[in-house]
Short mmCIF file of C-alpha atoms and ligand atoms in Angstrom, two decimals:
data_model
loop_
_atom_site.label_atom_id
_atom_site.label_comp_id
_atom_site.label_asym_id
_atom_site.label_seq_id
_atom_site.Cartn_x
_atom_site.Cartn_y
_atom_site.Cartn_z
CA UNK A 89 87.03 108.39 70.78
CA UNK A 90 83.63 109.19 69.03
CA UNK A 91 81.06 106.51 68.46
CA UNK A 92 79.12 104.17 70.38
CA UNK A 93 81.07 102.05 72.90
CA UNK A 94 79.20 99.18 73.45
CA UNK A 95 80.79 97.12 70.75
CA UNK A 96 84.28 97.36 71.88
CA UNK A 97 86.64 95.12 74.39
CA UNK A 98 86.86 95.29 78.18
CA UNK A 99 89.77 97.53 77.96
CA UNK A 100 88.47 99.92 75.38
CA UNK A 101 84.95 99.92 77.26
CA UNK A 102 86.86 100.92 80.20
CA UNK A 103 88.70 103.79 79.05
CA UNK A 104 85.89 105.14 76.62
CA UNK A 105 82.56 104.24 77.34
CA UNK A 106 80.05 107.18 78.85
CA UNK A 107 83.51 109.60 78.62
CA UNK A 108 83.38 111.15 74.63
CA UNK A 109 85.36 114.29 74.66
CA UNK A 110 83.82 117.36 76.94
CA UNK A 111 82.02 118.94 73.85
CA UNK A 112 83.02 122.43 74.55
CA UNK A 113 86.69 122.02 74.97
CA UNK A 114 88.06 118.19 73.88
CA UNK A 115 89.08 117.69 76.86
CA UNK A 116 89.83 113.76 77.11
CA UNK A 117 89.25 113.53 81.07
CA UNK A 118 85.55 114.23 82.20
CA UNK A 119 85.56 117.43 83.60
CA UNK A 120 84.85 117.73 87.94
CA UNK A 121 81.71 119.48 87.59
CA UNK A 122 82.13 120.72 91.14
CA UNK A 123 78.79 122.46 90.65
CA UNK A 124 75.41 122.36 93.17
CA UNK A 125 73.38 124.02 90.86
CA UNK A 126 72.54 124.71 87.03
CA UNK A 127 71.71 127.90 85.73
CA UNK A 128 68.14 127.65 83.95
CA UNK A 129 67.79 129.60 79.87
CA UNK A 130 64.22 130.68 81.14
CA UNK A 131 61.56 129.69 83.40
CA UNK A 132 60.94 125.79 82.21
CA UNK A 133 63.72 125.90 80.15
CA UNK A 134 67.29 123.70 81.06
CA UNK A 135 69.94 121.98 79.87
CA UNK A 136 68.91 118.87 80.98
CA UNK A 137 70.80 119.36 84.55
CA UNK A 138 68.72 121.23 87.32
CA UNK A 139 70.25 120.52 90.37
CA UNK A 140 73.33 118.36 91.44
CA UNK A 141 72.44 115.64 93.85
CA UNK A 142 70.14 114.52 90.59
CA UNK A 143 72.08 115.18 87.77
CA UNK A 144 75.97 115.57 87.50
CA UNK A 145 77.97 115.18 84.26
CA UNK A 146 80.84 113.21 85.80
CA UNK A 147 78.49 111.11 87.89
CA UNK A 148 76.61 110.89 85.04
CA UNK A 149 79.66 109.47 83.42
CA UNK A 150 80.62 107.65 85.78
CA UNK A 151 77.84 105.74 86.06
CA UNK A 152 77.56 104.54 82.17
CA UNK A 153 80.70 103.41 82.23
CA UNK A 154 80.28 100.97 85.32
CA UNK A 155 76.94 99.80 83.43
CA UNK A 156 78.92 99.01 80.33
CA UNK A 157 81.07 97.16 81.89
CA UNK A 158 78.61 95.23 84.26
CA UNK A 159 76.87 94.34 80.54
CA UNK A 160 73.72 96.40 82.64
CA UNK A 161 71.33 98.89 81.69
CA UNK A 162 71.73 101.68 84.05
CA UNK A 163 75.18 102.35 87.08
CA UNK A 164 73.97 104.43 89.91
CA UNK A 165 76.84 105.92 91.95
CA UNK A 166 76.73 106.36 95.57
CA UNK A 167 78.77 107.48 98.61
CA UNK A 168 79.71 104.63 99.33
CA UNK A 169 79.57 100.79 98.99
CA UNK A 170 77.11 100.83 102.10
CA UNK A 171 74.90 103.78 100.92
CA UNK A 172 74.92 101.59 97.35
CA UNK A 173 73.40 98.37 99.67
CA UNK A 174 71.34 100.77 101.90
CA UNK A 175 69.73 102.34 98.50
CA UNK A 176 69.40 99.06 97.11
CA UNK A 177 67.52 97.39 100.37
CA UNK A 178 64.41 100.13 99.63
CA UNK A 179 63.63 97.79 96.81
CA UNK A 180 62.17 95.73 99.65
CA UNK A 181 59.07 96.37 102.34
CA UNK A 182 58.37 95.88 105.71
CA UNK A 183 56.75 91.92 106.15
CA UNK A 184 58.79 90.88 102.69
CA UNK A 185 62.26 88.51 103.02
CA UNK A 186 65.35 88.41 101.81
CA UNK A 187 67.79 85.48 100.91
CA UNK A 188 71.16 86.27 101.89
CA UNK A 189 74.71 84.56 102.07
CA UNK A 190 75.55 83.71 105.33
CA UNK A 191 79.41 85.08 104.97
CA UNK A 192 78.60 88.90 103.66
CA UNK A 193 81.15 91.83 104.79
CA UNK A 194 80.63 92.86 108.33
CA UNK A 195 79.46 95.58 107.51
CA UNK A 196 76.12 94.10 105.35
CA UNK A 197 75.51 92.16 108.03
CA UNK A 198 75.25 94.99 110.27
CA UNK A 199 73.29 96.76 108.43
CA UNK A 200 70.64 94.02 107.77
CA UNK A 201 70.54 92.58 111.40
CA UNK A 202 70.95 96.19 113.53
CA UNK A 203 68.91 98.44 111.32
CA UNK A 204 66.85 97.00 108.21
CA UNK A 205 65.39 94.06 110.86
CA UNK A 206 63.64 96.72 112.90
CA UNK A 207 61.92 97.68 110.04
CA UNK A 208 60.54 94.52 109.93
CA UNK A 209 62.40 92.95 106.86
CA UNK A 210 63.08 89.41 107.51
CA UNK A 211 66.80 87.62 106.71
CA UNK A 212 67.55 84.47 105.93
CA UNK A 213 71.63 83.21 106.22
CA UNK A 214 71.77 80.37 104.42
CA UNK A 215 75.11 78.59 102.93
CA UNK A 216 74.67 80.19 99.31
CA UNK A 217 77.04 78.06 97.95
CA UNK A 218 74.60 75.18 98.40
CA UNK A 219 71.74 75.68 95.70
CA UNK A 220 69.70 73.50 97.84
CA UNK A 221 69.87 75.71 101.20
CA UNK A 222 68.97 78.05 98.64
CA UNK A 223 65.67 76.54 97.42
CA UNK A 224 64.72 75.53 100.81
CA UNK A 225 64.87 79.54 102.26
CA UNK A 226 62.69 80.79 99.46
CA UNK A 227 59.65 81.71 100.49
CA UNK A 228 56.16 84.26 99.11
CA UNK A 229 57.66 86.46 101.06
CA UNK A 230 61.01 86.45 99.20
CA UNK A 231 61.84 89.73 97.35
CA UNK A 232 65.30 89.40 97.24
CA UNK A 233 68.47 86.94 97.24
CA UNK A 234 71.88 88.79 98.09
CA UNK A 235 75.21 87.04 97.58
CA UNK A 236 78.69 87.46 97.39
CA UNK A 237 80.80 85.02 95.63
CA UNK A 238 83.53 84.64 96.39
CA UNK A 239 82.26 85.76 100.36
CA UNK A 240 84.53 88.24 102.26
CA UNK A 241 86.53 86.38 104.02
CA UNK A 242 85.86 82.99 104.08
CA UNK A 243 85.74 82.29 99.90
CA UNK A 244 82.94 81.02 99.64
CA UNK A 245 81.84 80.07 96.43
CA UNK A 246 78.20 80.29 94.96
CA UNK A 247 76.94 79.65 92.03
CA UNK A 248 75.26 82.55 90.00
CA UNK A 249 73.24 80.75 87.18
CA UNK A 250 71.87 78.30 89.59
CA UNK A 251 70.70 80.78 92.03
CA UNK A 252 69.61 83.23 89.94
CA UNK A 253 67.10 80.43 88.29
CA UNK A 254 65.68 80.03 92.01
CA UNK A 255 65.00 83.56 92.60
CA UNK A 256 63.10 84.05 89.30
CA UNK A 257 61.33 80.87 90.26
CA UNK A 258 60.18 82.71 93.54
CA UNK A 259 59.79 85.68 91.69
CA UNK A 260 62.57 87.67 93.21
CA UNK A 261 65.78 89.53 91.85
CA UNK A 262 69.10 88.24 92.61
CA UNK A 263 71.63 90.41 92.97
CA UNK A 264 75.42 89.43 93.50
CA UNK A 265 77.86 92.03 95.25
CA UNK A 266 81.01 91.59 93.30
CA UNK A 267 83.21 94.05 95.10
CA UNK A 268 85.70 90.89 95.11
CA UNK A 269 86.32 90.55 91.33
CA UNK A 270 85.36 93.55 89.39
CA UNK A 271 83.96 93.35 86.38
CA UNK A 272 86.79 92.18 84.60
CA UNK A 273 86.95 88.66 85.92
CA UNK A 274 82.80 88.42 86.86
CA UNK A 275 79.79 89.76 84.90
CA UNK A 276 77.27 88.49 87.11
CA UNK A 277 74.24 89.63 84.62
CA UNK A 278 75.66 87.54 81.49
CA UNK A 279 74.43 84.75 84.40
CA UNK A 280 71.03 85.89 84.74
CA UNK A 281 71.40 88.18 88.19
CA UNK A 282 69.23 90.94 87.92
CA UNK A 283 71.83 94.15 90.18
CA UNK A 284 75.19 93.92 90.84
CA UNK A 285 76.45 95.63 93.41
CA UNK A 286 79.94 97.10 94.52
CA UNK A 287 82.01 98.98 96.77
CA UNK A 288 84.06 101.18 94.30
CA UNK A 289 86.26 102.26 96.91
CA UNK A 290 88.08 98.56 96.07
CA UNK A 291 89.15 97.20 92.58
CA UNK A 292 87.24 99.68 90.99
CA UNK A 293 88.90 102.92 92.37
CA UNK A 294 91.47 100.49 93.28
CA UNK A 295 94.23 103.05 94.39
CA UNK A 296 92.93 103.58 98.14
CA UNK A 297 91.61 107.15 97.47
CA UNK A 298 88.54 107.07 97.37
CA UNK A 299 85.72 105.58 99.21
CA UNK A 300 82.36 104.92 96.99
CA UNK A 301 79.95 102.79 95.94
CA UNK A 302 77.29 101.35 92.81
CA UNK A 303 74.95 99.74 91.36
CA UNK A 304 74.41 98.10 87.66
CA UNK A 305 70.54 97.52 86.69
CA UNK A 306 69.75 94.57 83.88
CA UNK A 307 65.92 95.98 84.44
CA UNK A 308 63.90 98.92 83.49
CA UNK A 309 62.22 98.79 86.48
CA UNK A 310 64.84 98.92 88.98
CA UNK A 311 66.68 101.56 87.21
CA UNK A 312 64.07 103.67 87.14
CA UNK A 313 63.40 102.92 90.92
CA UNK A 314 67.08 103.61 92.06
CA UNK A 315 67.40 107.00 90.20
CA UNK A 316 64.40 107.75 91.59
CA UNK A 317 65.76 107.07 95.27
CA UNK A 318 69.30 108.86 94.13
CA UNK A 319 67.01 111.73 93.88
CA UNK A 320 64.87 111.03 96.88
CA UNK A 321 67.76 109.57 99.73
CA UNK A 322 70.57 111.40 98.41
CA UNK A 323 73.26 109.35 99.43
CA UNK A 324 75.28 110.17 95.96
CA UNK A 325 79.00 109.54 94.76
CA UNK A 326 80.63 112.98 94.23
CA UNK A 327 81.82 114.81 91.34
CA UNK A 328 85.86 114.26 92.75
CA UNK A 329 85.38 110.87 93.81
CA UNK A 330 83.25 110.16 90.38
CA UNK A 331 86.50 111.05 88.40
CA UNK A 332 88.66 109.50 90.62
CA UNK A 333 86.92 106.24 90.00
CA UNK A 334 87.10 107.05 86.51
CA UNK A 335 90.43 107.52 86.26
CA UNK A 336 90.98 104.22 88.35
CA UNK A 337 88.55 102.12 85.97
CA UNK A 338 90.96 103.18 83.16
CA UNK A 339 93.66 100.52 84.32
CA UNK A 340 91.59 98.12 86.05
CA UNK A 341 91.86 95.16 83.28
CA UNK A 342 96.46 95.92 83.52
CA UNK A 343 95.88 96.05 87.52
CA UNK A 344 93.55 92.89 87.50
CA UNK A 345 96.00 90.80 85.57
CA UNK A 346 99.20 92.10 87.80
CA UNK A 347 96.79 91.92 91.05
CA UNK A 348 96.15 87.97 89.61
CA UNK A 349 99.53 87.03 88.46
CA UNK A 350 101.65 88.75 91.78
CA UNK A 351 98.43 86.52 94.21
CA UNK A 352 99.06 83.47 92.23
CA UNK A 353 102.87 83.14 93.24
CA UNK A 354 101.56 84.24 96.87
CA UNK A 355 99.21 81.70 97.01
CA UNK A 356 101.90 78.83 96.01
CA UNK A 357 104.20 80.31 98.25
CA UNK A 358 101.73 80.22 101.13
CA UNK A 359 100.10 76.86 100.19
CA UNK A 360 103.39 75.24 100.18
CA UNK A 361 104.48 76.75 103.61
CA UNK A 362 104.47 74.88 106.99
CA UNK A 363 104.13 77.73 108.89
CA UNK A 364 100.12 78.42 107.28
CA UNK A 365 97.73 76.42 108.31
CA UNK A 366 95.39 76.68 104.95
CA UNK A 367 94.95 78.69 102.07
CA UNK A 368 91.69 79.59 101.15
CA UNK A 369 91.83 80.55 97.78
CA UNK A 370 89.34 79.87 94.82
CA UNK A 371 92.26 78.80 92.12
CA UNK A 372 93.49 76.55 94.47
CA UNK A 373 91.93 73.22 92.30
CA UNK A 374 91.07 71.52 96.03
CA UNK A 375 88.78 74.65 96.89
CA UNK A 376 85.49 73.08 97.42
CA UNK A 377 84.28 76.02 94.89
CA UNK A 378 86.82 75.98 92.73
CA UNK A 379 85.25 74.59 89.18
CA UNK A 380 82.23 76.72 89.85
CA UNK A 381 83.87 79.15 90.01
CA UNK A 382 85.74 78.47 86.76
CA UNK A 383 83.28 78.49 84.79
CA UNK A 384 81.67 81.90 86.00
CA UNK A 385 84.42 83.84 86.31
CA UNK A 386 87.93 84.34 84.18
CA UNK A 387 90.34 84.58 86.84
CA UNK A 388 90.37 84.21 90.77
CA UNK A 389 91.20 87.65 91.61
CA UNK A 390 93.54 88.55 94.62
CA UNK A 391 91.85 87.70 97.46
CA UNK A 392 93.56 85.17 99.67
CA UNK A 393 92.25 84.21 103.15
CA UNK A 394 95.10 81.90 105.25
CA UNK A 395 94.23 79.86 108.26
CA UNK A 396 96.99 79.99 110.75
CA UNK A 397 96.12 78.14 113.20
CA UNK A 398 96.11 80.09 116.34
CA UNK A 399 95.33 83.77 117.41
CA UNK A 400 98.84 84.40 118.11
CA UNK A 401 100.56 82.74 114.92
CA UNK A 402 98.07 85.12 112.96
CA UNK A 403 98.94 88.01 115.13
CA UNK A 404 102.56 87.58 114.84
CA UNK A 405 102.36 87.39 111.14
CA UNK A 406 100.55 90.84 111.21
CA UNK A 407 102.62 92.19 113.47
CA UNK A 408 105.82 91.61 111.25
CA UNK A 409 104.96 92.29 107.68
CA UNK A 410 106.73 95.22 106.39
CA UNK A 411 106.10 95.76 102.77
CA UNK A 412 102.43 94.77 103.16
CA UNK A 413 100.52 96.80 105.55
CA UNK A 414 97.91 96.02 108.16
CA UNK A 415 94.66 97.45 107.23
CA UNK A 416 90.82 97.27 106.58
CA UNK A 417 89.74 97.18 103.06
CA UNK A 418 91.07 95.90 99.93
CA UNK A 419 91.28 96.53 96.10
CA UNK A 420 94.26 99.16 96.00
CA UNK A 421 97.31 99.10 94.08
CA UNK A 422 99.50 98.14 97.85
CA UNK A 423 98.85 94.88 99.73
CA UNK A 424 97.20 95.02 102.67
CA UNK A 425 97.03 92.63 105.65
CA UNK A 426 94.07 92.22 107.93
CA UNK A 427 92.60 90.32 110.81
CA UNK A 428 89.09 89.59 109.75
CA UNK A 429 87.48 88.67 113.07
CA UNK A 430 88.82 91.85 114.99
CA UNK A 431 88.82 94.13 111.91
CA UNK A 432 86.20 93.91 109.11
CA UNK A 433 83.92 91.49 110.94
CA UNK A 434 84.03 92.58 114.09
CA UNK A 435 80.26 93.44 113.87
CA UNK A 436 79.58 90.04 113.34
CA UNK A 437 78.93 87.70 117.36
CA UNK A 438 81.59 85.36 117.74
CA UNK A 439 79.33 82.22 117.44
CA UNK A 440 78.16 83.36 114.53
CA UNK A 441 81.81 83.33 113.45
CA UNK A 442 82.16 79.97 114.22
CA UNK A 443 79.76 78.89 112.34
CA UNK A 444 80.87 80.31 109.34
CA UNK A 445 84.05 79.33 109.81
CA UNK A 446 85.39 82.83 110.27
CA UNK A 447 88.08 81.85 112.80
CA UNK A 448 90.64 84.40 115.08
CA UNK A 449 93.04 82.63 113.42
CA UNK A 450 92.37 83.68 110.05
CA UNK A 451 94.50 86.44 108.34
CA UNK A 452 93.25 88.24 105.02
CA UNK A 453 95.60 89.52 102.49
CA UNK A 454 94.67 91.68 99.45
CA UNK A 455 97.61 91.07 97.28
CA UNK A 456 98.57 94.57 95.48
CA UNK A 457 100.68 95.21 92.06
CA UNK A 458 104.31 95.85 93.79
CA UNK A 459 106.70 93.88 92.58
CA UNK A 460 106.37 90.16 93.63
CA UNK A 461 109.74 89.54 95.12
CA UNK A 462 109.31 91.75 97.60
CA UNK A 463 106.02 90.77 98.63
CA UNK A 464 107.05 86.69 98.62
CA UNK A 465 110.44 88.04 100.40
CA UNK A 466 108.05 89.75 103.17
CA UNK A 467 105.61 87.18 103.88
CA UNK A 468 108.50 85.12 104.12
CA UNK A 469 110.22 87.02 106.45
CA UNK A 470 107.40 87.64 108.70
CA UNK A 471 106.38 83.51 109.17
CA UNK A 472 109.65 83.16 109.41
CA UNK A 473 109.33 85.02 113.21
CA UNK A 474 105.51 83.26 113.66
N1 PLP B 213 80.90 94.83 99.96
C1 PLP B 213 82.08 94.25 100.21
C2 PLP B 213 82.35 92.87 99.67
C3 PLP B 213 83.05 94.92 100.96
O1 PLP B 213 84.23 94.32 101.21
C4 PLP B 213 82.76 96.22 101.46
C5 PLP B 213 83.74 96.96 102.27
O2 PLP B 213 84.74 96.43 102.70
C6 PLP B 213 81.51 96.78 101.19
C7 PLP B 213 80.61 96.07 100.43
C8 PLP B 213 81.14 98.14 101.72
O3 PLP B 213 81.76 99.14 100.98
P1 PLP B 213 82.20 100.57 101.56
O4 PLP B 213 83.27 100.33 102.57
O5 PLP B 213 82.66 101.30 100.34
O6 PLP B 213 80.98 101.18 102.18
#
């Protein structure tokens, strides 16, 4: 299509925005400008792209469409979800504080406790989902507040508008990694957070291909910053995995609603089964986040966390699935099974599991876009020998 973008629907944003047609050819897919470096038209004189890990058409593209989408100002693309968080964390110095969720991915955790602490940035893991925790961990010293909502994997719910008004209170950004939902269900900007963060190599990419990472910018400042460190770190996205996210972002709103619809029927399924402990599941109406929630985001994505009950119900239901598959990560077009404590949080000290709640008898699905029969069939199959 010709024509500015930022008008249109989700849908139309997604398959359009920052990709017009390659000027020289038509082409409708953003070319893989596998390319290092530019050739100059004279000493001084270029085309606007000198040298690769700073500028790179489908990066470049890339990148503008995640920002539409995120309602932001400028998408920076990185290697990966943890070199999007690493390039993020140099918005902060050494003596200055962050405000974190207590329940982030494993590896966030990791990376704040075993490597940004001995820089001397100070952490604070507080219960986001209570405003008041909050308020009471702000301090001068506060730069930034990181959450996730819903948190990976216990579904934890905070909320966005309400936290973001205590940051700017404290003068800090808030940002909100919302790997979880995508843009499609959650726009944490529209409610006042300042980046939004996400491991592409989930929803976004969403077909298990591809393992990336980026970050949306409401601010002039920060945008200008994080280009700046693009340059300066390095730790960029590729021209191959750029498109492939591309081409993944194309379907995300028809894989979002399938992904919804197919972990709805789990959930019931699941919820109504004496064989599962609990369901932990933010459209379930008894989730202690639920209306929050609701009126933040406009769905509850596929995410579904299930207490078992013991270490060996859990294992045996991991051990026996057959369409779904046991694996780390989440976001692709199959369903995958994990074990949280042993898998993606295994960085994280076993009391400090228990305190979240983050049990070894927990099992995490990421419900996929097969057809549901055979995923309901599965899971039944599988308790069935628990
Ligand atoms: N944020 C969340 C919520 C995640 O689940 C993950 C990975 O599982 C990451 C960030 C890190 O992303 P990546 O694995 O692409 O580095």
């Amino acid at each position: 299509m010709k024509g500015d973008t930022r008008q249109l629907g989700f849908s139309t944003r997604a398959i359009h925005a920052g990709q017009p047609p390659d000027p020289r050819t038509g082409a409708v897919a953003v070319p893989i400008y596998q390319t290092s470096t530019y050739v100059q038209l004279s000493l001084g004189e270029h085309q606007g792209y000198e040298y690769a890990r700073v500028q790179n058409p489908t990066r470049e593209a890339l990148e503008q469409n995640v920002a539409q989408l995120e309602g932001g100002l400028s998408g920076h693309a990185f290697a990966s979800g943890m070199a999007a968080i690493a390039s993020l964390m140099t918005l902060v110095k050494a003596g200055e504080h962050v405000v974190v969720s207590r329940n982030v991915y494993g590896g966030t955790y990791r990376y704040f406790t075993q490597i940004l602490e001995r820089y001397q940035v100070a952490f604070s893991w507080v219960d986001s989902s209570r405003l008041d925790a909050v308020a009471a961990a702000m301090t001068p010293a506060t730069r930034l507040v990181f959450i996730e909502t819903p948190t990976n994997p216990v579904m934890d719910i905070s909320d966005i508008a309400g936290t973001a008004e205590i940051a700017h209170a404290h003068g800090a950004l808030l940002v909100v990694d919302n790997t979880f939902l995508s843009p499609y269900l959650q726009r944490p900007l529209e409610h006042g957070a300042d980046m939004v963060v996400h491991s592409t190599t989930k929803f976004l990419n969403g077909h298990s291909d591809s393992v990336g990472g980026a970050l949306v910018c409401a601010r002039q400042e920060e945008a200008e910053w994080l280009a700046f460190v693009q340059k300066s770190m390095g730790a960029i996205l590729s021209p191959l995995d750029s498109f492939l996210v591309m081409r993944g972002i194309k379907t995300l709103a028809v894989r979002m609603e399938r992904h919804e619809r197919n972990a709805a029927a789990v959930v019931a399924m699941l919820a109504a089964h004496p064989k599962v402990r609990r369901v932990l599941y933010p459209g379930l109406p008894d989730h202690p986040g639920h209306e929050v929630h609701r009126r933040q985001a406009s769905g509850f994505g596929s995410m579904v966390t299930l207490e078992m009950g013991t270490y060996a119900a859990a294992k045996a239901l991991l051990d026996n699935v057959k369409v779904l598959s046991l694996a780390e990560s989440l976001g692709g077009v199959e369903s995958l099974i994990s074990h949280p404590a042993t898998m993606t949080h295994a960085s994280v000290p076993a009391e400090r599991r228990d305190l979240l709640g983050l049990t070894d008898s927990m099992v995490r699905i990421s419900v996929g876009i097969e057809d549901v029969e055979d995923l309901l069939a599965d899971l039944e199959q599988a308790l069935a020998k628990v």
